PDB file of C-alpha atoms in Angstrom:
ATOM      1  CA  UNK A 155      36.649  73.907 181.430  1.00 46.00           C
ATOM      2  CA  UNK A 156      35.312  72.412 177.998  1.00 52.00           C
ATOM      3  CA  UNK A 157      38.014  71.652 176.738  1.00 54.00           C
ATOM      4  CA  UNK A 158      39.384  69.374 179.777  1.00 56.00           C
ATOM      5  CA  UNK A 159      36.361  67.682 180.289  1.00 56.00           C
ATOM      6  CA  UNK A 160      35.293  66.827 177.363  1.00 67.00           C
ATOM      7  CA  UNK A 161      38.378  65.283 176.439  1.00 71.00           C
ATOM      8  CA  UNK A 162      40.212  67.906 173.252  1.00 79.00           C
ATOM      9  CA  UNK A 163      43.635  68.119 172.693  1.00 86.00           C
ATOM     10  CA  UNK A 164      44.282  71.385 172.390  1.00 86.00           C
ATOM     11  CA  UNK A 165      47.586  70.430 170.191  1.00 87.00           C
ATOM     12  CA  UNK A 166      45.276  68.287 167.809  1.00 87.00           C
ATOM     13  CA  UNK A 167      47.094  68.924 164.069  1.00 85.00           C
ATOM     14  CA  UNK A 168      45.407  69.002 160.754  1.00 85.00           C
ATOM     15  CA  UNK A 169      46.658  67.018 157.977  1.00 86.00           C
ATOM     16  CA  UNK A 170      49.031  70.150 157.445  1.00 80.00           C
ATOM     17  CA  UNK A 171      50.186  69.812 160.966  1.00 79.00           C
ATOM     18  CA  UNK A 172      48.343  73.239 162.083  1.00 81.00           C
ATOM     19  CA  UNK A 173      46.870  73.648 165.826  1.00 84.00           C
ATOM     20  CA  UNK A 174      43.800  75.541 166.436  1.00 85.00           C
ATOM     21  CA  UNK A 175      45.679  77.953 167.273  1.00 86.00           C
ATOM     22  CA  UNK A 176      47.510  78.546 164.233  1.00 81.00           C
ATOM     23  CA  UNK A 177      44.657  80.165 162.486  1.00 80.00           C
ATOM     24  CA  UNK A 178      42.815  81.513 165.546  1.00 87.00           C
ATOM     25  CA  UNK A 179      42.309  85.654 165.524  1.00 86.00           C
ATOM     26  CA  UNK A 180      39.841  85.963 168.667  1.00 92.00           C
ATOM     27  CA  UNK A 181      41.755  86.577 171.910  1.00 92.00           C
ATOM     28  CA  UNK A 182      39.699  85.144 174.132  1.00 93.00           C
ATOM     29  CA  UNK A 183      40.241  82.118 172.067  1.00 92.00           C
ATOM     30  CA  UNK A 184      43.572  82.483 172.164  1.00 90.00           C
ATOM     31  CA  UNK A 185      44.149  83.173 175.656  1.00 92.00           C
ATOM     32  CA  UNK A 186      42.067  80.183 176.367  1.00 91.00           C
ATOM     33  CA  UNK A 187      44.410  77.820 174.234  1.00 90.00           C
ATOM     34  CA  UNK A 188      47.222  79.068 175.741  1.00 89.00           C
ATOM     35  CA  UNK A 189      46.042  78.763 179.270  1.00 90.00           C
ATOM     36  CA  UNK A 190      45.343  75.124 178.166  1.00 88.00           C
ATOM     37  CA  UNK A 191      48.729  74.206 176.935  1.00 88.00           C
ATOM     38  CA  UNK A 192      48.471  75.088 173.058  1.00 87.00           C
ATOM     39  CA  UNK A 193      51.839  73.910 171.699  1.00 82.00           C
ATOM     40  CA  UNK A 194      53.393  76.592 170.672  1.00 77.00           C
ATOM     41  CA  UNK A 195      56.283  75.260 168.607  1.00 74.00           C
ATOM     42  CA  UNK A 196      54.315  74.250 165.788  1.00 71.00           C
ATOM     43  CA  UNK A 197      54.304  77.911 165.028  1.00 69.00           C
ATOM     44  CA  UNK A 198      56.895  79.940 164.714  1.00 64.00           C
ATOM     45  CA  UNK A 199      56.352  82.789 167.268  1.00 67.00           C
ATOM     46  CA  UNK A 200      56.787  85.517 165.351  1.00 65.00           C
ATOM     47  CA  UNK A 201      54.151  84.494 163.189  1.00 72.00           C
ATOM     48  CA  UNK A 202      51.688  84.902 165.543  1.00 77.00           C
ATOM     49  CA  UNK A 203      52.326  88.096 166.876  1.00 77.00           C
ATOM     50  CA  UNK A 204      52.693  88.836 162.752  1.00 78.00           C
ATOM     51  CA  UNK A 205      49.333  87.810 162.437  1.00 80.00           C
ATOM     52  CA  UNK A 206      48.115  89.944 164.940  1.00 84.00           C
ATOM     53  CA  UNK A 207      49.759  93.168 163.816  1.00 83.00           C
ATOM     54  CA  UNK A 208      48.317  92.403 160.240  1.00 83.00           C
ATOM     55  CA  UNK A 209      44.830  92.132 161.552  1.00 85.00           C
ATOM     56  CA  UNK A 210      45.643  95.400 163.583  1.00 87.00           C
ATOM     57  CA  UNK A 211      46.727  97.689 161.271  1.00 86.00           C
ATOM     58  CA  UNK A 212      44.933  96.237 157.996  1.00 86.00           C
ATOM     59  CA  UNK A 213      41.636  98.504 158.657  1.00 88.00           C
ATOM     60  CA  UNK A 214      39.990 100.203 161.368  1.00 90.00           C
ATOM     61  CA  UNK A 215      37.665  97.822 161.858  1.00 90.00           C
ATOM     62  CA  UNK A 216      39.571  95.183 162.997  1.00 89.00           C
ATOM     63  CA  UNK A 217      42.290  97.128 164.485  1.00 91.00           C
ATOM     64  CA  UNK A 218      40.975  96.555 168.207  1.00 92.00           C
ATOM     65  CA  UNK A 219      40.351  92.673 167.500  1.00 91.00           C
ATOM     66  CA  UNK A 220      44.395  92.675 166.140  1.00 90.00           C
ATOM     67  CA  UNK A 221      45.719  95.006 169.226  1.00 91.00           C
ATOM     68  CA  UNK A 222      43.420  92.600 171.471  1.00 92.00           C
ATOM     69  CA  UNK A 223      45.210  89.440 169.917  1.00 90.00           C
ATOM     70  CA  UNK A 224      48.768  90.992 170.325  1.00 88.00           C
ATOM     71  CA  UNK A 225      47.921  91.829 174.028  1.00 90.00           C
ATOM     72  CA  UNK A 226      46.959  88.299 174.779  1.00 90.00           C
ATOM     73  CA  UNK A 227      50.558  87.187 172.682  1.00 86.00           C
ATOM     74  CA  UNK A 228      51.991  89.503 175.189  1.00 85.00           C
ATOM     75  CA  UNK A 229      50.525  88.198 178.561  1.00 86.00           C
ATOM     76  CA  UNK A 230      52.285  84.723 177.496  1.00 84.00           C
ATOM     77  CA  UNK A 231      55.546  86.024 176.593  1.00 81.00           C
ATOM     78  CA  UNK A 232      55.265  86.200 172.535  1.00 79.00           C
ATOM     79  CA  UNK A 233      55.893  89.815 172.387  1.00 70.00           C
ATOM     80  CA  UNK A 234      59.178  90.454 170.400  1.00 70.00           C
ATOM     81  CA  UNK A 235      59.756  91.087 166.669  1.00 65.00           C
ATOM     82  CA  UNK A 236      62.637  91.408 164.602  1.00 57.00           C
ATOM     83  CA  UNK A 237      63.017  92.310 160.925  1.00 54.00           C
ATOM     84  CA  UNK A 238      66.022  92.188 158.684  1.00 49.00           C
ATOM     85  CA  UNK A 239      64.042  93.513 155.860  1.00 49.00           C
ATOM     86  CA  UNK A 240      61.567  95.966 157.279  1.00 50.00           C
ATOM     87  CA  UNK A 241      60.393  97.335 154.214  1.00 54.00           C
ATOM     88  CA  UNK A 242      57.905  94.084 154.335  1.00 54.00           C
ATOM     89  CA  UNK A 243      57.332  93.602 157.306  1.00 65.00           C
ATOM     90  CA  UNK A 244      53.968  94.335 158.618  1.00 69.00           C
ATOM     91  CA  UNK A 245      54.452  97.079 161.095  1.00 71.00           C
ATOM     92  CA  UNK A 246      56.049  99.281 158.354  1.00 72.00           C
ATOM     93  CA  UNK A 247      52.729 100.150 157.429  1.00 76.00           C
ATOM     94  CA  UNK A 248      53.291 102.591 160.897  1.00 78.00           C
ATOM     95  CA  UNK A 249      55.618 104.238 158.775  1.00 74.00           C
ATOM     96  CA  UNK A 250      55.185 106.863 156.057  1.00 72.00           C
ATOM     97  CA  UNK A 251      57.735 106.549 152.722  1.00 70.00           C
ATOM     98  CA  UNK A 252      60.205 108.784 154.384  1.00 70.00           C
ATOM     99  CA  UNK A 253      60.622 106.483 157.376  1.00 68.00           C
ATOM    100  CA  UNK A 254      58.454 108.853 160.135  1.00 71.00           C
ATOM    101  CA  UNK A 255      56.309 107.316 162.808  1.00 70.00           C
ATOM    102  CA  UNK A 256      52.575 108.178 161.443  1.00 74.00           C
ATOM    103  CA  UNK A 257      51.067 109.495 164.527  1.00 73.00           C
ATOM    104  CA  UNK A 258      47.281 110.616 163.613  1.00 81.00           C
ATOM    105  CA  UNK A 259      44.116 108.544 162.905  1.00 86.00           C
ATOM    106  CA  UNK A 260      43.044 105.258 163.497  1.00 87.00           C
ATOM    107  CA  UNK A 261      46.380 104.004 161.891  1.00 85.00           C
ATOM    108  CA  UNK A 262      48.492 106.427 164.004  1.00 84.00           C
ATOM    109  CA  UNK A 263      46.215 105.239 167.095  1.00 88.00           C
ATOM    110  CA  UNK A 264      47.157 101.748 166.583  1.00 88.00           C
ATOM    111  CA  UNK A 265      50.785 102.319 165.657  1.00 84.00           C
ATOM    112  CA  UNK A 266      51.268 103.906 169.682  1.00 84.00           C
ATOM    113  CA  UNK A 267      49.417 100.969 171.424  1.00 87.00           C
ATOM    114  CA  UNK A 268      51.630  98.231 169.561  1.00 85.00           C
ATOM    115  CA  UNK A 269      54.744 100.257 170.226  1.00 80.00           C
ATOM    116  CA  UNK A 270      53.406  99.763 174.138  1.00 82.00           C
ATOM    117  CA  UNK A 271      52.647  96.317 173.547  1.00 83.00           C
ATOM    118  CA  UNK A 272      55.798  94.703 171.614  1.00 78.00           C
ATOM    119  CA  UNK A 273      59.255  94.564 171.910  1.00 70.00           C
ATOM    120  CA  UNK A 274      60.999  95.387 168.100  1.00 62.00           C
ATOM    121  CA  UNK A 275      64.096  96.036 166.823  1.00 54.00           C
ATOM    122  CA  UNK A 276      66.092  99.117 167.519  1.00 48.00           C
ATOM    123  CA  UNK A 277      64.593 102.309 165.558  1.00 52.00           C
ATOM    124  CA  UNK A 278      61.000 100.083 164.378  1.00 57.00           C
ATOM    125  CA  UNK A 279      59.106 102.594 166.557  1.00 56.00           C
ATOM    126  CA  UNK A 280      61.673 105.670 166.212  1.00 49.00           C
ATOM    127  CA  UNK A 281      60.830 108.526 164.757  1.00 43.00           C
ATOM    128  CA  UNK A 282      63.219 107.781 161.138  1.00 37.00           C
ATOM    129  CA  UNK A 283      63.342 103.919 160.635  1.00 37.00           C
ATOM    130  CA  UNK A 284      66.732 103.348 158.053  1.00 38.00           C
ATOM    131  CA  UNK A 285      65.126 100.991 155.385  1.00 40.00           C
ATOM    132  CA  UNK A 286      67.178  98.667 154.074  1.00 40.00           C
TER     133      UNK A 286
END
């Protein structure tokens, strides 16, 4: 590959101490770094797979690229969430303001592939989520 033989380090940090991977959103990328050895503990996990549901559920257009960049999360193990507050996190956008899974459209489209893709909290995916 590339990146071996021309010499990278994949876990090169910026003056802020970021990776490439940090502030990568194309999974092939991704998957590529992480076959590599991308450090992964210069990010906080969650973050990532954050990122990813963002991009997913932030418009239709990039809803495939974010479902695409959880699934390759998943394939290396980064596929659990937990909120304490849920009302911010992202994936209570799959919720409408009486706590009910939304389950039509695009939005209700993606909300059903990342409840197949992560692992959440008790009730994130359930059909009334208690907000705290």
């Amino acid at each position: 590959m590339a990146l071996e033989t021309k010499g990278s380090d994949i876990n090169f940090r910026n003056a802020n101490g970021e990776t490439a991977l940090w502030h990568c959103d194309d999974p092939d990328l991704v998957r590529l770094y992480l076959s590599h050895g991308a450090d992964l503990s210069v990010v906080p996990k969650s973050n990532l797979l954050e990122g990813a549901i963002l991009l997913a559920l932030s418009n239709e257009e990039s809803s495939q690229r974010g479902l695409e960049l959880a699934r390759a999360y998943a394939e290396h193990g980064i596929n659990s969430i937990a909120y304490t507050h849920f009302e911010y996190a992202p994936i209570s956008r799959c919720h409408d303001d009486r706590g009910i899974t939304i389950s039509k459209g695009w939005l209700g489209d993606v909300c059903k592939s990342l409840a197949k893709i992560i692992k959440t909290s008790p009730g994130v995916f359930g059909p009334v989520v208690e907000k705290r």
